Coordinates of C-alpha atoms in Angstrom, one line a residue:
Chain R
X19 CA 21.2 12.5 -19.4
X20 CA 19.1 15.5 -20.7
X21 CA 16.8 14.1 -18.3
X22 CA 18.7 14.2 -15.4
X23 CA 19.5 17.6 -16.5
X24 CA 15.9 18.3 -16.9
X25 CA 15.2 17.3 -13.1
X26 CA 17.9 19.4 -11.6
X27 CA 15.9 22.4 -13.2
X28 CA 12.7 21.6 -11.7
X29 CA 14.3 20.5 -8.7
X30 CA 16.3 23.9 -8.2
X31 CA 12.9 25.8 -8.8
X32 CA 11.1 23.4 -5.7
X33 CA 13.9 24.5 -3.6
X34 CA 14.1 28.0 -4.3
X35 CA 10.3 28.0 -3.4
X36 CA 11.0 26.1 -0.3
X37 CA 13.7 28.8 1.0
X38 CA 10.5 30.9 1.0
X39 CA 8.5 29.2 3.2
X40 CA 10.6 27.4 5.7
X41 CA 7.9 28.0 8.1
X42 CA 5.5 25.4 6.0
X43 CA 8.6 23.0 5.3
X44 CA 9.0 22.2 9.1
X45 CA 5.3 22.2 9.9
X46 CA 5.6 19.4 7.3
X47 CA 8.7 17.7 8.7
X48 CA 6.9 17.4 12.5
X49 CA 3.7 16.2 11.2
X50 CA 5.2 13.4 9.7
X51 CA 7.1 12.7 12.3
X52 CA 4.4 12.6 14.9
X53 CA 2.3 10.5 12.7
X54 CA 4.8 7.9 12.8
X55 CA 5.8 8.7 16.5
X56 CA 1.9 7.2 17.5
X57 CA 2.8 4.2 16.3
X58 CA 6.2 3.7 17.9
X59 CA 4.5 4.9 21.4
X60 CA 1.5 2.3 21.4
X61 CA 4.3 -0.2 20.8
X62 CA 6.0 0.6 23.6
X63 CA 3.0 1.2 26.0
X64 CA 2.0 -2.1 25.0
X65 CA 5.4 -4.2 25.8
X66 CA 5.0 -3.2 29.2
X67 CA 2.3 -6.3 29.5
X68 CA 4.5 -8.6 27.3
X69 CA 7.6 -10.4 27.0
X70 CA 7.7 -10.2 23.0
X71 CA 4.9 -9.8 20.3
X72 CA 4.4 -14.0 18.2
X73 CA 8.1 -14.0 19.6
X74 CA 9.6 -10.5 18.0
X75 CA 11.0 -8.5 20.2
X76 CA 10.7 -4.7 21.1
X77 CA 13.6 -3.7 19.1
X78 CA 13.2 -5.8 16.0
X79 CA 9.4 -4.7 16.0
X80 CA 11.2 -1.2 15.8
X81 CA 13.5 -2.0 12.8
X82 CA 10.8 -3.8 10.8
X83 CA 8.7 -0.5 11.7
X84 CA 11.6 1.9 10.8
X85 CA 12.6 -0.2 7.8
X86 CA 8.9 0.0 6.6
X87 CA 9.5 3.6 6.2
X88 CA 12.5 4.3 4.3
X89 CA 10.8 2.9 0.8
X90 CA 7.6 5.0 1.7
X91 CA 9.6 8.0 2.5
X92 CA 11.7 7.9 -0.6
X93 CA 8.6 7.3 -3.4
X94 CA 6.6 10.4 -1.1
X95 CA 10.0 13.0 -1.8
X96 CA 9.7 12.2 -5.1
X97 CA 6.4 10.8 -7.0
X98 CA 4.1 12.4 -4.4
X99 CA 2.2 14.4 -7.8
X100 CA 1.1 10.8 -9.4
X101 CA -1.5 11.3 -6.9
X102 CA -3.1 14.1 -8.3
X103 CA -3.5 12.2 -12.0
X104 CA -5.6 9.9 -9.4
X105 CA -7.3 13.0 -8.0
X106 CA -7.9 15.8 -10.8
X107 CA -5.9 15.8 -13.7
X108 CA -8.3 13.5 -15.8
X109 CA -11.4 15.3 -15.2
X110 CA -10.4 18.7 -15.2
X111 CA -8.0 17.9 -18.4
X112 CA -4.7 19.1 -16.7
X113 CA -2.8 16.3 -18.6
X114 CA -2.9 18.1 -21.7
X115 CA 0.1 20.6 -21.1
X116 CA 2.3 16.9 -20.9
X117 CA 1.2 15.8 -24.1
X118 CA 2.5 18.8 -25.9
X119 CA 5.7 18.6 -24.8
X120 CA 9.0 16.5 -26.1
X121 CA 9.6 15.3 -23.3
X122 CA 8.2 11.7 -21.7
X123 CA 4.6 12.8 -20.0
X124 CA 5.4 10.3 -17.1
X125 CA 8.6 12.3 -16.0
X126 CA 7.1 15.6 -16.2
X127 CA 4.3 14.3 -14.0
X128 CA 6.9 13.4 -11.4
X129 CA 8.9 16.1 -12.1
X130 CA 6.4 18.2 -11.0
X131 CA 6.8 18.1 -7.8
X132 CA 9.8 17.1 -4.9
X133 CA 7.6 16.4 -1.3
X134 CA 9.8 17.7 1.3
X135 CA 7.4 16.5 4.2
X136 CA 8.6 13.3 3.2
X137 CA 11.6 14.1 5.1
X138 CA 10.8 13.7 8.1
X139 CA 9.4 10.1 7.6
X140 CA 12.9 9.2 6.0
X141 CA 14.6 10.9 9.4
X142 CA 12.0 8.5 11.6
X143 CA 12.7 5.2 9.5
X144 CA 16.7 6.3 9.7
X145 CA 16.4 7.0 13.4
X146 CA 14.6 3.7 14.5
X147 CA 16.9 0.9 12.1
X148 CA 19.7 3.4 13.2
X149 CA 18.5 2.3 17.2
X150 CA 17.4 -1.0 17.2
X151 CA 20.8 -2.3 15.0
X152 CA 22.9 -0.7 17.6
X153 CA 20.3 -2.6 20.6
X154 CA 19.8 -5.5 19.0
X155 CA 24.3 -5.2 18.1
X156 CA 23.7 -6.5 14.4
X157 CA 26.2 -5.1 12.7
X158 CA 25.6 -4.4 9.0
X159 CA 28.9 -5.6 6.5
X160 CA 29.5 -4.0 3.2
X161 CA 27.8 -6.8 1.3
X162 CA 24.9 -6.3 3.6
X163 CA 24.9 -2.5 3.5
X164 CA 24.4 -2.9 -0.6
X165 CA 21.6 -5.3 0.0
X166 CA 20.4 -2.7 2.5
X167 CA 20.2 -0.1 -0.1
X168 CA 18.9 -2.1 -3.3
X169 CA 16.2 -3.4 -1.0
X170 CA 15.2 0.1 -0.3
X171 CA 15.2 0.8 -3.9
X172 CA 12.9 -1.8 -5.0
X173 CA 10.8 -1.4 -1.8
X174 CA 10.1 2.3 -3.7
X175 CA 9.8 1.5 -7.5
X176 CA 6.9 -1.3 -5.7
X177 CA 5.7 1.7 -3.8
X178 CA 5.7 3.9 -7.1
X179 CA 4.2 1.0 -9.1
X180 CA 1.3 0.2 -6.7
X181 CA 0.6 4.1 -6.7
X182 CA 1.1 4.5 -10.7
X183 CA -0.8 1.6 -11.5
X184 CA -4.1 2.6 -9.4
X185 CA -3.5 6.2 -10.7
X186 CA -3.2 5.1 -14.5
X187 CA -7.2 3.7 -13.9
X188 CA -8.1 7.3 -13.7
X189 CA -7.8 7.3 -17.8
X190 CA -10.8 4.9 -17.8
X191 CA -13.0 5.8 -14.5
X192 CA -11.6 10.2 -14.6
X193 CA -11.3 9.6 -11.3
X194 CA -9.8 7.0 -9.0
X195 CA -8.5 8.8 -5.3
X196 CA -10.4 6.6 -3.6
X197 CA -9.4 3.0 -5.0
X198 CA -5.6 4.4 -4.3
X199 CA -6.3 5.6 -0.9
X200 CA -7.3 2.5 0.3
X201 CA -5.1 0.6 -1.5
X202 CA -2.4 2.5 -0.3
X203 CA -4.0 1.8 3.3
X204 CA -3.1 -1.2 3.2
X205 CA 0.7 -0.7 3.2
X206 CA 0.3 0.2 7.1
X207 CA -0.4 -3.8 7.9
X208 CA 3.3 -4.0 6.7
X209 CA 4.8 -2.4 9.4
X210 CA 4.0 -5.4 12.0
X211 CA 5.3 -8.9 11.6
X212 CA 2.7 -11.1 9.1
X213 CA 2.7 -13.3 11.2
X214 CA -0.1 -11.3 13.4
X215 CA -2.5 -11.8 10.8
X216 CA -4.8 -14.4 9.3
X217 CA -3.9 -16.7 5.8
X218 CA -6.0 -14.1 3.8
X219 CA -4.5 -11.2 4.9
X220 CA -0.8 -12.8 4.9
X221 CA -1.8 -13.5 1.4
X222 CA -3.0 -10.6 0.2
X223 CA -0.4 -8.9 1.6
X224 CA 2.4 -11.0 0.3
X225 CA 1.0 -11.8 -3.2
X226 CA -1.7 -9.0 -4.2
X227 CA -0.6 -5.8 -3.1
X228 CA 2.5 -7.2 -2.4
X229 CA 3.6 -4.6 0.8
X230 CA 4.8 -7.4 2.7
X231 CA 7.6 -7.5 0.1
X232 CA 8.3 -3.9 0.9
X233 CA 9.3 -4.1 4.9
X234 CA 8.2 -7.5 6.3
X235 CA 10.0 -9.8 4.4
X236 CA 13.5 -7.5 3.8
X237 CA 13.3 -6.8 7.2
X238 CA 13.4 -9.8 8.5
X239 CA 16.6 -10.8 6.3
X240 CA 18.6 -7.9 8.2
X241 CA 17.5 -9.3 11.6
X242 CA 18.7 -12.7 10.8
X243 CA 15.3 -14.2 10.6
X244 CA 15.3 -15.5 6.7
X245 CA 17.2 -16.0 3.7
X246 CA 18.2 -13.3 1.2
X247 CA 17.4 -14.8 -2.1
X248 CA 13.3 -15.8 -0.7
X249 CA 13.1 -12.2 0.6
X250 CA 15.0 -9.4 -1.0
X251 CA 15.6 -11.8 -3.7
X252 CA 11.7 -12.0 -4.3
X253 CA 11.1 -8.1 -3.6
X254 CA 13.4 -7.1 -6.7
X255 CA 11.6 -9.8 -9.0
X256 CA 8.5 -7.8 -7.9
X257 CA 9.3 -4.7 -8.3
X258 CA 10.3 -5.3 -11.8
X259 CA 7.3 -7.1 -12.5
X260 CA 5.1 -3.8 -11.1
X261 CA 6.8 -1.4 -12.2
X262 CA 6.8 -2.6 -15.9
X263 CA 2.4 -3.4 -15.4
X264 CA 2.0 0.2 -13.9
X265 CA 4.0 1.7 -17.4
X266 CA 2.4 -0.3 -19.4
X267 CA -0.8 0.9 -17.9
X268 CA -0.2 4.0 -18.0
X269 CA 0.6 4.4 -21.6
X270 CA -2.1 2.2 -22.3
X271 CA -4.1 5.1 -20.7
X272 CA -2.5 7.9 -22.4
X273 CA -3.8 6.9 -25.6
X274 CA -8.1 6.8 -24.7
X275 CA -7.1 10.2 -22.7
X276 CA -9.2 12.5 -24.0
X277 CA -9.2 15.9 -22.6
X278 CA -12.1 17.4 -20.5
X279 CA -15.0 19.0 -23.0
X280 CA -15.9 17.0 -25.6
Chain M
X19 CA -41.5 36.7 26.4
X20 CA -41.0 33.0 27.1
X21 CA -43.0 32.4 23.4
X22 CA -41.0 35.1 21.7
X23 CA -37.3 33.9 22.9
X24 CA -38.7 30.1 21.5
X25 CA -40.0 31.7 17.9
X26 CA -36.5 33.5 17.7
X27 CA -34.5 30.3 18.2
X28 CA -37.3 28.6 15.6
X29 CA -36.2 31.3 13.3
X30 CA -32.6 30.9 14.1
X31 CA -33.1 27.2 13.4
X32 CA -34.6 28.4 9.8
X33 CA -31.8 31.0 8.9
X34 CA -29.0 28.2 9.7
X35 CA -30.6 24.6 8.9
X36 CA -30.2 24.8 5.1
X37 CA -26.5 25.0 6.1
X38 CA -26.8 21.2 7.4
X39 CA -28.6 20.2 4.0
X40 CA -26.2 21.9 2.2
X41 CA -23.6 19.9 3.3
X42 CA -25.5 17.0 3.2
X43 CA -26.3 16.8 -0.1
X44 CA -22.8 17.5 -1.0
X45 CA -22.1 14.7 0.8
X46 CA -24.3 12.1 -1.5
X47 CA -22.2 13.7 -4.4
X48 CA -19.1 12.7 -3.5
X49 CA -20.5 8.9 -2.5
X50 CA -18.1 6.6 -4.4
X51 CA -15.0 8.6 -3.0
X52 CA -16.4 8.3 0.6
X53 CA -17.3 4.9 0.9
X54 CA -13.8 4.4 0.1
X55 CA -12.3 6.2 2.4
X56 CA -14.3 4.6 4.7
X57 CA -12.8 1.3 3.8
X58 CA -9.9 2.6 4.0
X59 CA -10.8 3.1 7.9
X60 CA -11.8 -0.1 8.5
X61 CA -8.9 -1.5 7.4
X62 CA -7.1 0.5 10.1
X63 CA -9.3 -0.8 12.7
X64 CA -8.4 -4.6 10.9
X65 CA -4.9 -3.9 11.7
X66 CA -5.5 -2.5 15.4
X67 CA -7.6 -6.0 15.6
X68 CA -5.1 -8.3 14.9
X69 CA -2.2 -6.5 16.8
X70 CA -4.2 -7.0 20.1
X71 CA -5.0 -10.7 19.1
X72 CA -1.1 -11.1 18.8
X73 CA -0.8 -9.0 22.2
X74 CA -3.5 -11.3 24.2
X75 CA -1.8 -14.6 22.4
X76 CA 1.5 -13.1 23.4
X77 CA 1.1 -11.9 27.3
X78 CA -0.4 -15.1 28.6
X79 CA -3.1 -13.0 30.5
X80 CA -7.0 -13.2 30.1
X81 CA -6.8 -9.7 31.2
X82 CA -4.7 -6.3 30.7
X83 CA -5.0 -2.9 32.4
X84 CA -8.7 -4.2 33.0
X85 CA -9.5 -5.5 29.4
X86 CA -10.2 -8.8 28.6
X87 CA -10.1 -9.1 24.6
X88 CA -13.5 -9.1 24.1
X89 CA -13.5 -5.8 25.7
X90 CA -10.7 -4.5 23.9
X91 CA -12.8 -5.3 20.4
X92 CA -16.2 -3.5 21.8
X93 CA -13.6 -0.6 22.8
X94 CA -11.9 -0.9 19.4
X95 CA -14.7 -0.8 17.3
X96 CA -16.6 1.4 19.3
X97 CA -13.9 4.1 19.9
X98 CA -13.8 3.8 15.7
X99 CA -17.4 4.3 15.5
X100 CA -17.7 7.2 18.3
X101 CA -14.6 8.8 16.4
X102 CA -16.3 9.1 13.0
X103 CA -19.2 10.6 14.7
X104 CA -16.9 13.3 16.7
X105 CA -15.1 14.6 14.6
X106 CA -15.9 17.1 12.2
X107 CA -13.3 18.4 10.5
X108 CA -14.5 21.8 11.2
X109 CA -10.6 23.3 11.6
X110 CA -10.1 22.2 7.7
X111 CA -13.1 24.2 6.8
X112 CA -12.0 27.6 8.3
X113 CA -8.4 27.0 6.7
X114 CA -10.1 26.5 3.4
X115 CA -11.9 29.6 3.9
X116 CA -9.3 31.7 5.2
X117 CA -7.2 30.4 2.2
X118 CA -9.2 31.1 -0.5
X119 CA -10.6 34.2 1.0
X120 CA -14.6 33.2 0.9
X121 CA -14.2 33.8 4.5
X122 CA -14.5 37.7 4.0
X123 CA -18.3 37.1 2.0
X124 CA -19.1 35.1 5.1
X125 CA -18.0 37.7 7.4
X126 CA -20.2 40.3 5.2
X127 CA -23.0 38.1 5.8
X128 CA -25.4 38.6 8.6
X129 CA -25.2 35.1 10.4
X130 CA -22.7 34.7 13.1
X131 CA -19.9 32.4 11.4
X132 CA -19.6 30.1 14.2
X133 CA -23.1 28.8 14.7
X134 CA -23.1 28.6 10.9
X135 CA -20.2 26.2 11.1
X136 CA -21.9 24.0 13.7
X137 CA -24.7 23.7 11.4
X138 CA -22.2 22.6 8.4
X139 CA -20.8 20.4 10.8
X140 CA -23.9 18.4 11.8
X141 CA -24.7 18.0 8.4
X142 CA -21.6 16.3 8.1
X143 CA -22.6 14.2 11.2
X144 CA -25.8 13.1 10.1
X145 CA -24.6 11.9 7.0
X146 CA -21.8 9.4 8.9
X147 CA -24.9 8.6 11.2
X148 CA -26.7 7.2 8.1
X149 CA -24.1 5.9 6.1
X150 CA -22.0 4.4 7.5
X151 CA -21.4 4.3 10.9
X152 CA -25.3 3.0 11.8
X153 CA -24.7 0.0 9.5
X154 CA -21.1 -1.0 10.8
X155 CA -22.7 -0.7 14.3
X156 CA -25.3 -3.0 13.2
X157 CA -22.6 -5.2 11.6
X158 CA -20.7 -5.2 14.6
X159 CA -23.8 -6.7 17.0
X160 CA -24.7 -9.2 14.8
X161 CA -21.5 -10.4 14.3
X162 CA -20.4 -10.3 18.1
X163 CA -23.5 -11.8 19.3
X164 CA -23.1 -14.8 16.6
X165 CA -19.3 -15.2 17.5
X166 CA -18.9 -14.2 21.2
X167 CA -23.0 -14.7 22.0
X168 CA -22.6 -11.0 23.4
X169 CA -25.8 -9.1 23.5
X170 CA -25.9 -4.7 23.1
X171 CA -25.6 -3.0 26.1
X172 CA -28.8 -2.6 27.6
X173 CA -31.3 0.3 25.9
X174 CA -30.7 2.5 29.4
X175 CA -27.0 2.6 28.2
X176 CA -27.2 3.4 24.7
X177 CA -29.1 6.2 25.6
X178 CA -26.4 7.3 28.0
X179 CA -24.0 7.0 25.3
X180 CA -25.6 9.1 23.2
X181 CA -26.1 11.4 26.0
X182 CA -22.3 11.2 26.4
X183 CA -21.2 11.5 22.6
X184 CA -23.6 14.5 21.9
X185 CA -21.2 16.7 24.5
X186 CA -18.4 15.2 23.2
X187 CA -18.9 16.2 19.7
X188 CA -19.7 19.6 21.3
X189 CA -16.4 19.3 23.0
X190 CA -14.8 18.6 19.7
X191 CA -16.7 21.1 17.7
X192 CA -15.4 23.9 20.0
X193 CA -11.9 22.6 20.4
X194 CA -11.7 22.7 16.0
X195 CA -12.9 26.2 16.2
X196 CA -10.4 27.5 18.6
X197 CA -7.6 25.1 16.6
X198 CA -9.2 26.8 13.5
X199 CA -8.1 30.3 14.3
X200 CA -4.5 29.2 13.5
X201 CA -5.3 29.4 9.9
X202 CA -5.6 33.3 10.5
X203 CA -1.5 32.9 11.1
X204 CA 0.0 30.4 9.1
X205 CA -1.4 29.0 5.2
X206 CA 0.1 25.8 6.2
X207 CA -3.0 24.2 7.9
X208 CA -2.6 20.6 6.2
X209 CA 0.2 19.9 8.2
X210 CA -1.0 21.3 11.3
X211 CA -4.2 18.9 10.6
X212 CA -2.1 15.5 10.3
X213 CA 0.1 17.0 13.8
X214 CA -3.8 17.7 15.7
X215 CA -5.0 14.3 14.6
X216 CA -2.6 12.1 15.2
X217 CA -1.9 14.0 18.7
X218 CA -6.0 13.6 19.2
X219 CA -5.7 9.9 18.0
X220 CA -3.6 9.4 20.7
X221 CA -4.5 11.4 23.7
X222 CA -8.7 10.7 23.3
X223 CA -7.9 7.1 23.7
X224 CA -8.8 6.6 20.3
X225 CA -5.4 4.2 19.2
X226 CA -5.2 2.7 23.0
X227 CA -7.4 3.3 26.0
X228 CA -6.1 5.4 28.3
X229 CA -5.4 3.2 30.9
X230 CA -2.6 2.4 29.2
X231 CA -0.5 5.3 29.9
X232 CA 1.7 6.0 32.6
X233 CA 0.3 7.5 35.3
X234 CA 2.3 11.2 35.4
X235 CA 0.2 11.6 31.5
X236 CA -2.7 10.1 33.0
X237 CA -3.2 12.7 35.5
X238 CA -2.0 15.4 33.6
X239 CA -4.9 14.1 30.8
X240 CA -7.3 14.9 33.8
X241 CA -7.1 18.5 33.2
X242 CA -7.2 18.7 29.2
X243 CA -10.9 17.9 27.2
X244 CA -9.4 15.3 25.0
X245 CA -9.9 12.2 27.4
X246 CA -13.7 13.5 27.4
X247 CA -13.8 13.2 23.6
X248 CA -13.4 10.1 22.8
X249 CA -12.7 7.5 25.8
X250 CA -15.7 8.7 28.0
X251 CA -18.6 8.1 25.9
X252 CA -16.5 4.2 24.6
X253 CA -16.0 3.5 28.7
X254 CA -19.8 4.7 29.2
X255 CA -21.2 2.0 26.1
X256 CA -18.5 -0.6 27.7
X257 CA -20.2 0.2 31.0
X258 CA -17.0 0.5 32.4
X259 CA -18.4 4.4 33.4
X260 CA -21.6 4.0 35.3
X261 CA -23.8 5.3 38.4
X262 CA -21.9 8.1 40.0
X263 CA -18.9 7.9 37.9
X264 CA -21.2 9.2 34.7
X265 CA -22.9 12.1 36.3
X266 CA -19.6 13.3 37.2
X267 CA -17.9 12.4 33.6
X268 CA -21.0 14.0 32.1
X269 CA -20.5 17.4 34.9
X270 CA -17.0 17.5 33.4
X271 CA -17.8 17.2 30.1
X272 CA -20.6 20.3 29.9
X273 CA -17.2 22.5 31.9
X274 CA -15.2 21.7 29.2
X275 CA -17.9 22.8 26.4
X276 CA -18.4 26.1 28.5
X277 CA -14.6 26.7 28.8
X278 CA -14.2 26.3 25.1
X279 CA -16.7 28.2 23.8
X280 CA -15.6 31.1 25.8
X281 CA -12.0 30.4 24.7
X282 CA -13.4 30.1 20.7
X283 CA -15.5 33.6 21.5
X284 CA -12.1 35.7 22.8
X285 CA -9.8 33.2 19.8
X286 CA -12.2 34.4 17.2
X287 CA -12.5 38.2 18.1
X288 CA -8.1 38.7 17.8
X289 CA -8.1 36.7 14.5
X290 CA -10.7 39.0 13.2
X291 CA -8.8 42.1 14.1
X292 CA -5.7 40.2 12.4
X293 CA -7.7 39.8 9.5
X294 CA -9.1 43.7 8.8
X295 CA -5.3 44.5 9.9
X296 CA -4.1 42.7 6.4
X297 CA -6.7 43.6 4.5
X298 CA -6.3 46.8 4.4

């Protein structure tokens, strides 16, 4: 509770500071909007030459690439700072200010920023599963609609976990951007079907960075293509598993942290 | 007179050159976090890869728009490696500047700011040259001559490449500068960034060649520089550009660097005025 409490303080502050520069919030909003919109055109431009894509259609390409964005979207509004422990915060000793206050060092890392630009990837992923469910007529029932939303859920603690966990290294190597960034990278092959790709990248992508788990494989439930418990099913069992590997990492990590100088 | 106008560019050469090795040696600094970031790439290009494999599978066709899929990997690859040796990033450098105000000591200075940048710029360049984008090209022959038994263009070619992709980085140079006077109006230039190159991504043919698009874009791409950024110099190594069609690609190219530096020159004298206007 008091941390929920907590939040809506730091929350109210990001918002205030937005109001003042609305300008910068929507310059945010279209850029992330056009990033995805590249994507979505050289889809289109390239079913004017074929039929469907390893037998996926236009519009379920579409919802696979919309759905791959809500979980991505959601962990950008609100863990976007974990990337600067990754970046800075070990080297230059910014992590000491957390360890000096009562208050649990992971959530005030979190809590120290809200990402607005991630907005406009939520609006794109809402936009295109909005589309291609109303093309495609599936219509979503309220048992569905739950398993909509825990899916999303899980698809963002993986998200969080992947990003936390990579972070965490930082403790041991001061600095570890780079090893996220690309890791990170690779959560773009999960917006097409896996079925494009080789056995070693299917396999990577289902079982070591496991982003297939995050839009592939839920998507394809919601189209009608395979079984809840083998896809959604699977994604929450891995997002637990993550999620409690990145904590533990990170707390592992907390105790060599030793601050910049000596 | 000839002599003295060739000792003064000499000179010029000294007074901005240091610039170049500046930024180079930065560069080495930062290795671990680049070579990442070039993986990173790749892996972009991986995915770009198997898409078209899916697309070819998929269509029934040995050829689309022109491109059979060995073609469309040269023009992949290729379009990555001509990319990485474009683009400078010399919009990002000016909004750093103009953000943390280091802009004013270089406007104090005696050197003129843009040539300076150009020089910071081909440091960059040469850099990617060396590491990496020489040895993925390398790479990239090997393997496509053991897999596809497909030899390099032919040595006339590559030089017309080069030829090709020298303007074009010009082209792209100029273009940054003139997109870099925006940071004189807004502090928001990270987002303006991720709009410019994913709208560049697109319209230099980088994600797709331009072939692709419909036709009304296609001629309306004929009057804008970005098709000559990019897709030229890929079309000239793919020899799909040749004879008569280069000069002329090359002819259009050099307009565009003449229009843009003019355009950079007038761009650059209002943000300067803007500036002394909120200083004091």
């Amino acid at each position: 509770m008091r941390y929920i409490r907590l939040y809506k303080v730091f929350l109210l502050q990001y918002l205030k500071a937005l109001m003042q520069s609305k300008v910068d919030f929507f310059v945010g909003l279209i850029a992330f909007f056009f990033t995805q919109l590249a994507g979505i055109v050289f889809l289109y431009l390239i079913f004017e030459h074929i039929p469907n894509l390893n037998g996926w259609s236009f519009e379920q390409l579409l919802f696979i690439y919309g759905f791959a964005q809500l979980p991505r979207g959601i962990d950008h509004l609100f863990t976007d700072y974990i990337w600067m422990l990754a970046m800075r915060m070990v080297i230059r000793g910014e992590f000491d200010k957390y360890l000096l206050r009562p208050i649990n060092p992971l959530f005030q890392l979190i809590a120290e920023r809200f990402q607005p630009d991630a907005i406009g990837e939520i609006l794109v992923g809402m936009i295109l599963v909005v589309t291609s469910c109303v093309k495609m007529e599936i219509k979503i029932g309220f048992f569905n609609s739950i398993v909509f939303v825990v899916s999303i859920v899980a698809g963002a603690i993986i998200y969080t976990a992947i990003k936390l966990f990579f972070a965490s290294i930082a403790f041991w190597t001061k600095d570890s951007i780079g090893l996220l960034q690309l890791v990170y990278e690779t959560a773009d092959f999960a917006k097409y079907p896996v079925s494009i790709y080789d056995k070693k990248v299917r396999f990577i992508l289902s079982y070591i960075f496991p982003f297939a788990f995050v839009a592939f494989y839920p998507a394809s439930y919601f189209i009608g293509k395979a079984k809840l418990l083998t896809t959604v099913g699977i994604e929450v069992l891995i997002a637990i598993i993550t999620i409690t590997i990145a904590y533990a990492t990170f707390n592992k990590g907390l105790t060599i942290y030793e601050s910049a100088g000596n | 007179m000839d002599t003295q106008k060739k000792s003064s560019l000499r000179q010029k050469f000294k007074i901005y050159w240091p610039f170049a090795v500046s930024e180079i040696q930065g560069a080495l600094s930062y290795r671990g976090r680049f070579y990442f970031f070039i993986l990173a790439r790749l892996f972009n290009i991986f995915i770009t890869y198997f898409l078209w494999k899916a697309i070819f599978a998929s269509s029934g066709q040995e050829i689309i728009n022109g491109f059979t899929f060995n073609n469309m990997v040269g023009y992949i690859f290729i379009s990555y490696i001509a990319a990485d040796l474009i683009n400078s990033g010399a919009s990002r450098y000016i909004g750093y500047e103009v953000v943390d105000g280091s802009i004013a000591i270089n406007l104090i200075r005696p050197i003129n700011y843009r040539i300076r940048l150009f020089f910071t710029s081909l440091g960059n360049i040469i850099c990617r040259l060396i590491m990496p984008t020489l040895p993925i090209w390398i790479c990239y022959t090997i393997i496509r001559y053991i897999y596809a038994q497909e030899l390099p263009p032919a040595f006339s070619t590559i030089i017309q490449f080069f030829f090709s992709l020298i303007l074009s980085f010009l082209i792209m140079f100029l273009f940054e500068f003139c997109f870099g006077m925006l940071s004189f109006y807004t502090t928001y230039i990270w987002g303006l960034n991720v709009v410019k190159y994913s709208v560049l991504r697109f319209f230099t043919g980088e994600l797709i060649p331009i072939t692709f698009f419909p036709t009304v874009i296609r001629k309306a791409l004929r009057f804008m520089p970005f098709s000559l950024m990019n897709y030229t110099p890929v079309m000239v190594y793919l020899g799909k550009i040749s004879g008569a069609e280069y000069w002329k690609s090359i002819a259009n190219q050099v307009l565009w660097v003449v229009l843009l530096y003019f355009l950079g020159s007038f761009l650059w004298s209002r943000a300067i005025k803007r500036l002394t206007i909120l200083g004091g």
